[in-house]
PDB file of C-alpha atoms and ligand atoms in Angstrom:
ATOM      1  CA  MET A   1      -1.619 -18.061  17.195  1.00  0.00           C
ATOM      2  CA  LYS A   2      -3.888 -15.380  18.620  1.00  0.00           C
ATOM      3  CA  GLU A   3      -1.821 -15.214  21.811  1.00  0.00           C
ATOM      4  CA  LEU A   4       1.301 -14.717  19.719  1.00  0.00           C
ATOM      5  CA  ILE A   5      -0.350 -11.950  17.684  1.00  0.00           C
ATOM      6  CA  LYS A   6      -1.549 -10.281  20.865  1.00  0.00           C
ATOM      7  CA  GLU A   7       1.918 -10.314  22.392  1.00  0.00           C
ATOM      8  CA  LEU A   8       3.557  -9.010  19.225  1.00  0.00           C
ATOM      9  CA  THR A   9       1.047  -6.251  18.481  1.00  0.00           C
ATOM     10  CA  GLU A  10       1.008  -4.942  22.031  1.00  0.00           C
ATOM     11  CA  ALA A  11       4.797  -4.630  22.178  1.00  0.00           C
ATOM     12  CA  TYR A  12       6.369  -1.181  21.749  1.00  0.00           C
ATOM     13  CA  GLY A  13       8.421  -0.830  18.570  1.00  0.00           C
ATOM     14  CA  PRO A  14       8.366   2.243  16.335  1.00  0.00           C
ATOM     15  CA  SER A  15      10.851   2.489  13.446  1.00  0.00           C
ATOM     16  CA  GLY A  16      14.398   2.590  14.801  1.00  0.00           C
ATOM     17  CA  ARG A  17      13.294   1.367  18.235  1.00  0.00           C
ATOM     18  CA  GLU A  18      12.395  -2.239  17.522  1.00  0.00           C
ATOM     19  CA  GLU A  19      14.380  -3.846  20.349  1.00  0.00           C
ATOM     20  CA  THR A  20      11.415  -4.823  22.540  1.00  0.00           C
ATOM     21  CA  VAL A  21       9.625  -6.597  19.695  1.00  0.00           C
ATOM     22  CA  ARG A  22      12.875  -8.191  18.615  1.00  0.00           C
ATOM     23  CA  LYS A  23      13.403  -9.631  22.084  1.00  0.00           C
ATOM     24  CA  VAL A  24       9.922 -11.186  22.036  1.00  0.00           C
ATOM     25  CA  ILE A  25      10.666 -12.794  18.658  1.00  0.00           C
ATOM     26  CA  GLU A  26      14.174 -13.944  19.636  1.00  0.00           C
ATOM     27  CA  ASP A  27      12.825 -15.788  22.663  1.00  0.00           C
ATOM     28  CA  LYS A  28      10.185 -17.560  20.570  1.00  0.00           C
ATOM     29  CA  ILE A  29      12.343 -18.704  17.672  1.00  0.00           C
ATOM     30  CA  LYS A  30      15.658 -19.461  19.353  1.00  0.00           C
ATOM     31  CA  PRO A  31      15.010 -23.192  19.860  1.00  0.00           C
ATOM     32  CA  MET A  32      13.904 -23.648  16.252  1.00  0.00           C
ATOM     33  CA  VAL A  33      16.702 -22.117  14.190  1.00  0.00           C
ATOM     34  CA  ASP A  34      20.222 -23.138  13.230  1.00  0.00           C
ATOM     35  CA  LYS A  35      21.658 -19.671  13.557  1.00  0.00           C
ATOM     36  CA  MET A  36      20.366 -16.318  14.706  1.00  0.00           C
ATOM     37  CA  GLU A  37      22.005 -12.913  14.574  1.00  0.00           C
ATOM     38  CA  VAL A  38      21.198  -9.227  14.820  1.00  0.00           C
ATOM     39  CA  ASP A  39      22.886  -7.061  12.185  1.00  0.00           C
ATOM     40  CA  SER A  40      24.181  -3.559  12.700  1.00  0.00           C
ATOM     41  CA  LEU A  41      20.868  -1.863  11.861  1.00  0.00           C
ATOM     42  CA  GLY A  42      18.941  -4.168  14.189  1.00  0.00           C
ATOM     43  CA  ASN A  43      17.422  -6.687  11.782  1.00  0.00           C
ATOM     44  CA  LEU A  44      16.968 -10.127  13.300  1.00  0.00           C
ATOM     45  CA  ILE A  45      18.202 -12.781  10.860  1.00  0.00           C
ATOM     46  CA  ALA A  46      17.356 -16.410  11.651  1.00  0.00           C
ATOM     47  CA  ARG A  47      18.558 -19.212   9.426  1.00  0.00           C
ATOM     48  CA  LYS A  48      16.985 -22.597   8.989  1.00  0.00           C
ATOM     49  CA  LYS A  49      19.397 -24.523   6.816  1.00  0.00           C
ATOM     50  CA  GLY A  50      18.318 -26.581   3.861  1.00  0.00           C
ATOM     51  CA  PRO A  51      20.020 -27.987   0.752  1.00  0.00           C
ATOM     52  CA  GLY A  52      18.363 -25.771  -1.882  1.00  0.00           C
ATOM     53  CA  LYS A  53      18.345 -22.129  -2.877  1.00  0.00           C
ATOM     54  CA  ARG A  54      18.803 -19.253  -0.471  1.00  0.00           C
ATOM     55  CA  VAL A  55      15.375 -17.790   0.230  1.00  0.00           C
ATOM     56  CA  MET A  56      14.980 -14.592   2.189  1.00  0.00           C
ATOM     57  CA  LEU A  57      11.689 -14.060   4.001  1.00  0.00           C
ATOM     58  CA  ALA A  58      10.981 -10.660   5.468  1.00  0.00           C
ATOM     59  CA  ALA A  59       8.413  -9.246   7.851  1.00  0.00           C
ATOM     60  CA  HIS A  60       8.939  -5.867   9.451  1.00  0.00           C
ATOM     61  CA  MET A  61       8.966  -5.388  13.193  1.00  0.00           C
ATOM     62  CA  ASP A  62       8.499  -1.633  13.252  1.00  0.00           C
ATOM     63  CA  GLU A  63       5.270   0.261  13.732  1.00  0.00           C
ATOM     64  CA  LEU A  64       4.280   3.893  13.216  1.00  0.00           C
ATOM     65  CA  GLY A  65       5.166   6.510  15.784  1.00  0.00           C
ATOM     66  CA  LEU A  66       5.035  10.157  16.801  1.00  0.00           C
ATOM     67  CA  MET A  67       8.388  11.796  17.543  1.00  0.00           C
ATOM     68  CA  VAL A  68       8.616  14.699  19.968  1.00  0.00           C
ATOM     69  CA  THR A  69      10.008  17.791  18.246  1.00  0.00           C
ATOM     70  CA  TYR A  70       9.365  20.532  20.816  1.00  0.00           C
ATOM     71  CA  ILE A  71       8.203  20.922  24.413  1.00  0.00           C
ATOM     72  CA  ASP A  72       6.530  24.232  25.226  1.00  0.00           C
ATOM     73  CA  LYS A  73       6.617  26.173  28.498  1.00  0.00           C
ATOM     74  CA  ASN A  74       3.293  24.720  29.574  1.00  0.00           C
ATOM     75  CA  GLY A  75       4.499  21.150  29.069  1.00  0.00           C
ATOM     76  CA  PHE A  76       2.670  20.371  25.811  1.00  0.00           C
ATOM     77  CA  LEU A  77       4.597  18.255  23.283  1.00  0.00           C
ATOM     78  CA  ARG A  78       4.713  18.989  19.581  1.00  0.00           C
ATOM     79  CA  PHE A  79       5.539  16.069  17.327  1.00  0.00           C
ATOM     80  CA  SER A  80       6.287  14.835  13.861  1.00  0.00           C
ATOM     81  CA  ASN A  81       5.175  11.553  12.311  1.00  0.00           C
ATOM     82  CA  VAL A  82       7.428   8.507  11.957  1.00  0.00           C
ATOM     83  CA  GLY A  83       5.823   6.696   9.019  1.00  0.00           C
ATOM     84  CA  GLY A  84       2.523   7.319   7.261  1.00  0.00           C
ATOM     85  CA  ILE A  85       0.050   8.578   9.842  1.00  0.00           C
ATOM     86  CA  SER A  86      -2.901  10.801   9.005  1.00  0.00           C
ATOM     87  CA  PRO A  87      -3.552  13.640  11.485  1.00  0.00           C
ATOM     88  CA  HIS A  88      -7.286  12.944  11.265  1.00  0.00           C
ATOM     89  CA  ILE A  89      -7.099   9.665  13.113  1.00  0.00           C
ATOM     90  CA  LEU A  90      -5.113  11.195  15.958  1.00  0.00           C
ATOM     91  CA  LEU A  91      -7.783  13.331  17.614  1.00  0.00           C
ATOM     92  CA  GLY A  92      -8.454  11.975  21.078  1.00  0.00           C
ATOM     93  CA  GLU A  93      -5.966   9.171  20.545  1.00  0.00           C
ATOM     94  CA  ARG A  94      -3.934   7.902  23.475  1.00  0.00           C
ATOM     95  CA  VAL A  95      -0.229   7.279  22.986  1.00  0.00           C
ATOM     96  CA  VAL A  96       2.551   5.714  25.037  1.00  0.00           C
ATOM     97  CA  PHE A  97       6.325   6.246  25.129  1.00  0.00           C
ATOM     98  CA  ALA A  98       9.016   3.589  25.624  1.00  0.00           C
ATOM     99  CA  ASN A  99       9.298   4.427  29.325  1.00  0.00           C
ATOM    100  CA  GLY A 100       5.553   4.034  29.833  1.00  0.00           C
ATOM    101  CA  ALA A 101       4.668   7.751  29.845  1.00  0.00           C
ATOM    102  CA  VAL A 102       1.153   8.122  28.455  1.00  0.00           C
ATOM    103  CA  GLY A 103      -0.435  11.096  26.742  1.00  0.00           C
ATOM    104  CA  THR A 104      -3.563  12.086  24.876  1.00  0.00           C
ATOM    105  CA  ILE A 105      -3.635  14.098  21.671  1.00  0.00           C
ATOM    106  CA  GLY A 106      -5.291  17.490  21.606  1.00  0.00           C
ATOM    107  CA  CYS A 107      -5.886  20.011  18.855  1.00  0.00           C
ATOM    108  CA  GLU A 108      -5.705  23.801  18.580  1.00  0.00           C
ATOM    109  CA  LYS A 109      -8.847  25.698  17.638  1.00  0.00           C
ATOM    110  CA  ILE A 110      -9.513  25.157  13.896  1.00  0.00           C
ATOM    111  CA  GLU A 111     -12.259  26.485  11.621  1.00  0.00           C
ATOM    112  CA  SER A 112     -12.648  23.323   9.590  1.00  0.00           C
ATOM    113  CA  MET A 113     -11.353  19.758   9.610  1.00  0.00           C
ATOM    114  CA  LYS A 114      -9.615  20.688   6.350  1.00  0.00           C
ATOM    115  CA  ASP A 115      -7.230  22.828   8.408  1.00  0.00           C
ATOM    116  CA  LEU A 116      -6.155  19.888  10.513  1.00  0.00           C
ATOM    117  CA  ASN A 117      -2.464  19.048  10.193  1.00  0.00           C
ATOM    118  CA  PHE A 118       0.348  17.943  12.491  1.00  0.00           C
ATOM    119  CA  GLN A 119       1.212  21.563  13.372  1.00  0.00           C
ATOM    120  CA  LYS A 120      -2.200  21.934  15.008  1.00  0.00           C
ATOM    121  CA  LEU A 121      -1.826  18.877  17.209  1.00  0.00           C
ATOM    122  CA  TYR A 122       0.006  18.307  20.474  1.00  0.00           C
ATOM    123  CA  ILE A 123       0.471  15.539  23.033  1.00  0.00           C
ATOM    124  CA  ASP A 124      -0.644  16.265  26.595  1.00  0.00           C
ATOM    125  CA  ILE A 125       1.110  14.007  29.106  1.00  0.00           C
ATOM    126  CA  GLY A 126      -0.483  15.710  32.075  1.00  0.00           C
ATOM    127  CA  ALA A 127       2.473  17.988  32.842  1.00  0.00           C
ATOM    128  CA  SER A 128       1.791  21.577  33.862  1.00  0.00           C
ATOM    129  CA  GLU A 129       5.114  23.079  32.822  1.00  0.00           C
ATOM    130  CA  GLN A 130       8.102  22.371  30.593  1.00  0.00           C
ATOM    131  CA  LYS A 131      10.413  20.979  33.276  1.00  0.00           C
ATOM    132  CA  GLU A 132       7.805  18.531  34.495  1.00  0.00           C
ATOM    133  CA  ALA A 133       7.280  17.275  30.919  1.00  0.00           C
ATOM    134  CA  GLU A 134      11.024  17.019  30.321  1.00  0.00           C
ATOM    135  CA  ASP A 135      11.386  14.813  33.374  1.00  0.00           C
ATOM    136  CA  GLN A 136       9.344  12.218  31.499  1.00  0.00           C
ATOM    137  CA  VAL A 137       9.960  12.807  27.807  1.00  0.00           C
ATOM    138  CA  LYS A 138      12.855  14.181  25.746  1.00  0.00           C
ATOM    139  CA  ILE A 139      13.078  15.653  22.256  1.00  0.00           C
ATOM    140  CA  GLY A 140      13.328  12.725  19.828  1.00  0.00           C
ATOM    141  CA  ASP A 141      11.423  10.272  21.994  1.00  0.00           C
ATOM    142  CA  ILE A 142       8.777   8.320  20.090  1.00  0.00           C
ATOM    143  CA  ALA A 143       5.233   7.526  21.178  1.00  0.00           C
ATOM    144  CA  VAL A 144       3.072   4.779  19.660  1.00  0.00           C
ATOM    145  CA  TYR A 145      -0.671   4.130  19.788  1.00  0.00           C
ATOM    146  CA  GLN A 146      -1.792   2.762  23.125  1.00  0.00           C
ATOM    147  CA  ARG A 147      -4.328   0.142  22.118  1.00  0.00           C
ATOM    148  CA  GLY A 148      -4.969  -3.411  23.234  1.00  0.00           C
ATOM    149  CA  PHE A 149      -5.548  -6.452  21.089  1.00  0.00           C
ATOM    150  CA  GLN A 150      -9.215  -7.332  20.602  1.00  0.00           C
ATOM    151  CA  ASP A 151     -10.377 -10.795  19.578  1.00  0.00           C
ATOM    152  CA  LEU A 152     -13.729 -10.628  17.763  1.00  0.00           C
ATOM    153  CA  GLY A 153     -13.795 -14.351  17.048  1.00  0.00           C
ATOM    154  CA  ARG A 154     -13.282 -14.689  13.328  1.00  0.00           C
ATOM    155  CA  ARG A 155     -11.614 -11.288  13.127  1.00  0.00           C
ATOM    156  CA  ILE A 156      -9.040  -9.408  15.148  1.00  0.00           C
ATOM    157  CA  ILE A 157      -8.598  -5.700  15.866  1.00  0.00           C
ATOM    158  CA  SER A 158      -5.284  -4.310  17.028  1.00  0.00           C
ATOM    159  CA  LYS A 159      -2.697  -1.636  16.475  1.00  0.00           C
ATOM    160  CA  SER A 160       0.387  -2.610  14.422  1.00  0.00           C
ATOM    161  CA  LEU A 161      -1.046  -5.705  12.775  1.00  0.00           C
ATOM    162  CA  ASP A 162       1.052  -4.009  10.084  1.00  0.00           C
ATOM    163  CA  ASP A 163       3.290  -5.918  10.283  1.00  0.00           C
ATOM    164  CA  ARG A 164       3.374  -7.889  13.488  1.00  0.00           C
ATOM    165  CA  VAL A 165       0.857 -10.260  11.911  1.00  0.00           C
ATOM    166  CA  GLY A 166       3.503 -10.887   9.234  1.00  0.00           C
ATOM    167  CA  CYS A 167       6.050 -11.548  11.998  1.00  0.00           C
ATOM    168  CA  ALA A 168       3.587 -14.016  13.548  1.00  0.00           C
ATOM    169  CA  VAL A 169       3.131 -15.808  10.211  1.00  0.00           C
ATOM    170  CA  LEU A 170       6.906 -16.159   9.842  1.00  0.00           C
ATOM    171  CA  ILE A 171       7.301 -17.437  13.410  1.00  0.00           C
ATOM    172  CA  GLN A 172       4.519 -19.980  12.982  1.00  0.00           C
ATOM    173  CA  ALA A 173       5.917 -21.212   9.647  1.00  0.00           C
ATOM    174  CA  LEU A 174       9.349 -21.500  11.239  1.00  0.00           C
ATOM    175  CA  LYS A 175       7.825 -23.669  13.969  1.00  0.00           C
ATOM    176  CA  GLU A 176       6.052 -25.938  11.523  1.00  0.00           C
ATOM    177  CA  ILE A 177       8.807 -26.455   8.958  1.00  0.00           C
ATOM    178  CA  GLU A 178      11.019 -29.257  10.217  1.00  0.00           C
ATOM    179  CA  SER A 179      13.428 -30.091   7.425  1.00  0.00           C
ATOM    180  CA  PRO A 180      13.372 -27.376   4.769  1.00  0.00           C
ATOM    181  CA  VAL A 181      14.166 -28.172   1.151  1.00  0.00           C
ATOM    182  CA  ASN A 182      15.519 -24.669   0.646  1.00  0.00           C
ATOM    183  CA  ASP A 183      18.023 -22.664   2.675  1.00  0.00           C
ATOM    184  CA  LEU A 184      15.748 -20.330   4.627  1.00  0.00           C
ATOM    185  CA  PHE A 185      16.548 -16.937   6.085  1.00  0.00           C
ATOM    186  CA  PHE A 186      13.751 -15.552   8.228  1.00  0.00           C
ATOM    187  CA  VAL A 187      14.363 -11.840   8.571  1.00  0.00           C
ATOM    188  CA  PHE A 188      12.494  -9.600  10.980  1.00  0.00           C
ATOM    189  CA  THR A 189      13.325  -6.207   9.568  1.00  0.00           C
ATOM    190  CA  VAL A 190      13.624  -2.700  10.980  1.00  0.00           C
ATOM    191  CA  GLN A 191      12.510   0.644   9.591  1.00  0.00           C
ATOM    192  CA  GLU A 192      10.137  -0.525   6.863  1.00  0.00           C
ATOM    193  CA  GLU A 193       7.665   2.261   7.570  1.00  0.00           C
ATOM    194  CA  VAL A 194      10.242   4.964   6.863  1.00  0.00           C
ATOM    195  CA  GLY A 195      11.510   3.528   3.556  1.00  0.00           C
ATOM    196  CA  VAL A 196      12.196  -0.249   3.641  1.00  0.00           C
ATOM    197  CA  ARG A 197      15.618   0.396   5.141  1.00  0.00           C
ATOM    198  CA  GLY A 198      16.279  -2.780   7.119  1.00  0.00           C
ATOM    199  CA  ALA A 199      15.318  -4.992   4.183  1.00  0.00           C
ATOM    200  CA  ARG A 200      17.888  -3.229   2.021  1.00  0.00           C
ATOM    201  CA  THR A 201      20.886  -3.987   4.235  1.00  0.00           C
ATOM    202  CA  SER A 202      19.787  -7.482   5.266  1.00  0.00           C
ATOM    203  CA  ALA A 203      19.248  -8.517   1.646  1.00  0.00           C
ATOM    204  CA  TYR A 204      22.753  -7.331   0.822  1.00  0.00           C
ATOM    205  CA  ARG A 205      24.147  -9.419   3.645  1.00  0.00           C
ATOM    206  CA  ILE A 206      22.173 -12.578   2.850  1.00  0.00           C
ATOM    207  CA  LYS A 207      22.611 -12.548  -0.947  1.00  0.00           C
ATOM    208  CA  PRO A 208      19.351 -14.449  -1.484  1.00  0.00           C
ATOM    209  CA  ASP A 209      18.390 -16.299  -4.670  1.00  0.00           C
ATOM    210  CA  TYR A 210      14.752 -15.439  -3.990  1.00  0.00           C
ATOM    211  CA  GLY A 211      12.985 -12.907  -1.794  1.00  0.00           C
ATOM    212  CA  LEU A 212       9.535 -12.932  -0.261  1.00  0.00           C
ATOM    213  CA  ALA A 213       8.031 -10.337   2.048  1.00  0.00           C
ATOM    214  CA  VAL A 214       5.033 -11.060   4.220  1.00  0.00           C
ATOM    215  CA  ASP A 215       3.055  -7.941   5.044  1.00  0.00           C
ATOM    216  CA  VAL A 216      -0.482  -6.583   5.142  1.00  0.00           C
ATOM    217  CA  THR A 217      -2.375  -5.019   2.239  1.00  0.00           C
ATOM    218  CA  ARG A 218      -5.481  -2.889   1.961  1.00  0.00           C
ATOM    219  CA  THR A 219      -8.886  -4.158   0.968  1.00  0.00           C
ATOM    220  CA  GLY A 220     -11.769  -2.858  -1.144  1.00  0.00           C
ATOM    221  CA  ASP A 221     -14.556  -4.419   0.887  1.00  0.00           C
ATOM    222  CA  THR A 222     -15.723  -1.606   3.159  1.00  0.00           C
ATOM    223  CA  PRO A 223     -18.521   0.948   2.457  1.00  0.00           C
ATOM    224  CA  GLU A 224     -17.656   3.302  -0.421  1.00  0.00           C
ATOM    225  CA  SER A 225     -13.992   2.269  -0.332  1.00  0.00           C
ATOM    226  CA  GLU A 226     -11.656   2.758  -3.256  1.00  0.00           C
ATOM    227  CA  THR A 227     -12.000  -0.191  -5.606  1.00  0.00           C
ATOM    228  CA  MET A 228      -9.587  -3.000  -4.933  1.00  0.00           C
ATOM    229  CA  ALA A 229     -10.065  -6.693  -5.651  1.00  0.00           C
ATOM    230  CA  VAL A 230      -9.027  -7.829  -2.168  1.00  0.00           C
ATOM    231  CA  ALA A 231     -11.393  -8.685   0.669  1.00  0.00           C
ATOM    232  CA  LEU A 232     -11.083  -9.945   4.221  1.00  0.00           C
ATOM    233  CA  GLY A 233     -11.617 -13.672   4.628  1.00  0.00           C
ATOM    234  CA  LYS A 234     -10.882 -14.711   1.052  1.00  0.00           C
ATOM    235  CA  GLY A 235      -7.334 -15.811   1.710  1.00  0.00           C
ATOM    236  CA  PRO A 236      -3.840 -14.345   1.726  1.00  0.00           C
ATOM    237  CA  THR A 237      -2.793 -12.531  -1.429  1.00  0.00           C
ATOM    238  CA  VAL A 238      -0.237 -13.105  -4.109  1.00  0.00           C
ATOM    239  CA  LYS A 239       0.933  -9.609  -4.892  1.00  0.00           C
ATOM    240  CA  VAL A 240       1.269  -8.747  -8.561  1.00  0.00           C
ATOM    241  CA  LYS A 241       2.332  -5.120  -8.190  1.00  0.00           C
ATOM    242  CA  ASP A 242       2.632  -2.237  -5.764  1.00  0.00           C
ATOM    243  CA  THR A 243       4.492   1.076  -5.848  1.00  0.00           C
ATOM    244  CA  LEU A 244       7.873  -0.538  -5.216  1.00  0.00           C
ATOM    245  CA  ILE A 245       7.783  -3.857  -7.029  1.00  0.00           C
ATOM    246  CA  ILE A 246       6.416  -5.782  -9.957  1.00  0.00           C
ATOM    247  CA  THR A 247       6.443  -9.363  -8.748  1.00  0.00           C
ATOM    248  CA  HIS A 248       8.861 -11.532 -10.695  1.00  0.00           C
ATOM    249  CA  PRO A 249       6.773 -13.830 -12.949  1.00  0.00           C
ATOM    250  CA  LYS A 250       8.664 -16.866 -11.702  1.00  0.00           C
ATOM    251  CA  VAL A 251       7.897 -16.003  -8.074  1.00  0.00           C
ATOM    252  CA  LYS A 252       4.271 -15.281  -8.875  1.00  0.00           C
ATOM    253  CA  LYS A 253       3.994 -18.690 -10.540  1.00  0.00           C
ATOM    254  CA  ILE A 254       5.641 -20.428  -7.583  1.00  0.00           C
ATOM    255  CA  MET A 255       3.147 -18.764  -5.241  1.00  0.00           C
ATOM    256  CA  VAL A 256       0.048 -19.446  -7.335  1.00  0.00           C
ATOM    257  CA  ASP A 257       1.120 -23.061  -7.977  1.00  0.00           C
ATOM    258  CA  ALA A 258       1.731 -23.572  -4.263  1.00  0.00           C
ATOM    259  CA  ALA A 259      -1.741 -22.279  -3.412  1.00  0.00           C
ATOM    260  CA  GLU A 260      -3.444 -24.383  -6.070  1.00  0.00           C
ATOM    261  CA  ARG A 261      -1.483 -27.535  -5.279  1.00  0.00           C
ATOM    262  CA  THR A 262      -2.579 -27.398  -1.659  1.00  0.00           C
ATOM    263  CA  GLY A 263      -6.063 -25.955  -2.229  1.00  0.00           C
ATOM    264  CA  ILE A 264      -5.447 -22.806  -0.194  1.00  0.00           C
ATOM    265  CA  PRO A 265      -7.716 -19.855  -1.076  1.00  0.00           C
ATOM    266  CA  TYR A 266      -5.747 -16.868  -2.366  1.00  0.00           C
ATOM    267  CA  GLN A 267      -6.360 -13.499  -3.991  1.00  0.00           C
ATOM    268  CA  LEU A 268      -4.360 -11.636  -6.609  1.00  0.00           C
ATOM    269  CA  GLU A 269      -3.343  -8.217  -5.365  1.00  0.00           C
ATOM    270  CA  VAL A 270      -2.584  -4.994  -7.165  1.00  0.00           C
ATOM    271  CA  LEU A 271      -1.884  -2.283  -4.614  1.00  0.00           C
ATOM    272  CA  GLU A 272      -1.988   1.143  -6.235  1.00  0.00           C
ATOM    273  CA  ARG A 273      -0.292   3.046  -3.430  1.00  0.00           C
ATOM    274  CA  GLY A 274       2.215   1.613  -0.986  1.00  0.00           C
ATOM    275  CA  GLY A 275       5.053  -0.847  -0.937  1.00  0.00           C
ATOM    276  CA  THR A 276       6.935  -3.135   1.364  1.00  0.00           C
ATOM    277  CA  ASP A 277      10.264  -4.859   2.044  1.00  0.00           C
ATOM    278  CA  SER A 278      10.374  -6.706  -1.297  1.00  0.00           C
ATOM    279  CA  GLY A 279      10.786  -3.315  -2.931  1.00  0.00           C
ATOM    280  CA  ALA A 280      14.290  -3.204  -1.448  1.00  0.00           C
ATOM    281  CA  ILE A 281      15.084  -6.918  -1.625  1.00  0.00           C
ATOM    282  CA  HIS A 282      14.506  -7.287  -5.369  1.00  0.00           C
ATOM    283  CA  LEU A 283      16.874  -4.395  -6.124  1.00  0.00           C
ATOM    284  CA  SER A 284      19.677  -5.795  -3.997  1.00  0.00           C
ATOM    285  CA  ARG A 285      23.030  -6.439  -5.706  1.00  0.00           C
ATOM    286  CA  GLU A 286      22.341  -7.666  -9.250  1.00  0.00           C
ATOM    287  CA  GLY A 287      18.629  -8.157  -8.590  1.00  0.00           C
ATOM    288  CA  VAL A 288      16.696 -10.837  -6.732  1.00  0.00           C
ATOM    289  CA  PRO A 289      13.471 -12.413  -8.060  1.00  0.00           C
ATOM    290  CA  SER A 290      10.995 -11.466  -5.366  1.00  0.00           C
ATOM    291  CA  GLY A 291       7.363 -11.333  -4.402  1.00  0.00           C
ATOM    292  CA  VAL A 292       5.020 -10.571  -1.540  1.00  0.00           C
ATOM    293  CA  MET A 293       2.369 -12.540   0.267  1.00  0.00           C
ATOM    294  CA  SER A 294      -0.059 -10.201   2.012  1.00  0.00           C
ATOM    295  CA  ILE A 295      -2.608 -10.602   4.733  1.00  0.00           C
ATOM    296  CA  PRO A 296      -5.661  -8.457   3.842  1.00  0.00           C
ATOM    297  CA  CYS A 297      -6.143  -5.723   6.434  1.00  0.00           C
ATOM    298  CA  ARG A 298      -8.704  -2.957   6.927  1.00  0.00           C
ATOM    299  CA  TYR A 299      -7.929   0.454   8.449  1.00  0.00           C
ATOM    300  CA  ILE A 300      -4.183   0.155   7.876  1.00  0.00           C
ATOM    301  CA  HIS A 301      -2.019   2.605   9.839  1.00  0.00           C
ATOM    302  CA  THR A 302      -4.847   3.415  12.271  1.00  0.00           C
ATOM    303  CA  PRO A 303      -4.854   2.307  15.937  1.00  0.00           C
ATOM    304  CA  SER A 304      -7.495  -0.284  14.999  1.00  0.00           C
ATOM    305  CA  GLU A 305      -6.370  -2.403  12.101  1.00  0.00           C
ATOM    306  CA  MET A 306      -8.471  -5.486  11.326  1.00  0.00           C
ATOM    307  CA  VAL A 307      -7.602  -8.864   9.841  1.00  0.00           C
ATOM    308  CA  ASP A 308      -9.499 -12.115   9.415  1.00  0.00           C
ATOM    309  CA  TYR A 309      -8.035 -14.959  11.420  1.00  0.00           C
ATOM    310  CA  ASP A 310      -8.679 -17.509   8.646  1.00  0.00           C
ATOM    311  CA  ASP A 311      -6.510 -15.398   6.332  1.00  0.00           C
ATOM    312  CA  VAL A 312      -3.714 -15.570   8.890  1.00  0.00           C
ATOM    313  CA  ILE A 313      -3.984 -19.367   9.206  1.00  0.00           C
ATOM    314  CA  ASN A 314      -4.146 -19.741   5.427  1.00  0.00           C
ATOM    315  CA  GLY A 315      -1.183 -17.376   5.184  1.00  0.00           C
ATOM    316  CA  VAL A 316       0.920 -19.765   7.259  1.00  0.00           C
ATOM    317  CA  LYS A 317      -0.229 -22.694   5.088  1.00  0.00           C
ATOM    318  CA  LEU A 318       0.525 -20.860   1.857  1.00  0.00           C
ATOM    319  CA  LEU A 319       3.934 -19.754   3.079  1.00  0.00           C
ATOM    320  CA  LYS A 320       4.803 -23.335   4.054  1.00  0.00           C
ATOM    321  CA  SER A 321       3.601 -24.610   0.708  1.00  0.00           C
ATOM    322  CA  ILE A 322       5.727 -22.021  -1.133  1.00  0.00           C
ATOM    323  CA  LEU A 323       8.790 -22.919   0.900  1.00  0.00           C
ATOM    324  CA  GLU A 324       8.294 -26.645   0.280  1.00  0.00           C
ATOM    325  CA  THR A 325       8.698 -26.019  -3.448  1.00  0.00           C
ATOM    326  CA  PRO A 326      12.140 -27.146  -4.658  1.00  0.00           C
ATOM    327  CA  LEU A 327      13.502 -24.040  -6.412  1.00  0.00           C
ATOM    328  CA  ASP A 328      16.005 -23.778  -9.232  1.00  0.00           C
TER     329      ASP A 328
HETATM  330 ZN1   ZN B 401       3.729  -3.050   6.633  1.00  0.00          ZN
HETATM  331 CO1   CO B 402       2.735   0.009   7.113  1.00  0.00          CO
END
């Protein structure tokens, strides 16, 4: 699966511009699904038919980005964030646009790091005047982190593990499930990072009986981190609550039972800030019992996110075990 994660994380795909990632996923899953379609917002919906309840699975394809807002006469680009990026991690960072244009991020003179904000930062693409910059990049174009996948053995570092690792878990589960007992809709969503938008419209279309998002979550296992009872390497999580959802007790029970039945390590997760696609799914139509399985991840939203490979493998196992449960 590492090859798959590498290919997915290295693909370009900020919110609203997910087509490259989507193409990678389409090519991989096409032979394994009964039906596949792209809806009007760009969500990829793949169905694997089964006799039971309609279950919607969601992992988001989009990653964070920097959108060009202004190009000055010397060819420097000003930008605004697409999704939750902190300006502090951007100093010296290298970014790449859809057309392959590369830039580095510089900063105006500041007295203190406390003064650092997006207004002080710019992207330098090596142009010496406005026209030369505009030949490569237009207002509204989006750059993403330019970072390669790094295999550390047990652990992996990459950009956009949030949530391409979730996409990889869905793809792998799709491969391994031959005759599902439930009617499965694997949805690779758009625009999660700017407000769970793709999940909202795809849930409306699918009308699921149950919803389950697969995404990353933070951990509390690094030096002086905020307390959180999630650590790398201790298994995927069963989310109990985040900012957008309180997991439906029935779904939580299904998940915990599935983990215990198959002896898969898992952790209970309460995420105090942040949310994911289930936030939209469970509020669709008249309400959909929903939950989230998370892969623990350090340094979320930085160019170097880290996950434990065992958690990914166990994530696939847990997802399969959940989906093998006959639901009523
Ligand atoms: Zn995410
Ligand atoms: Co995110």
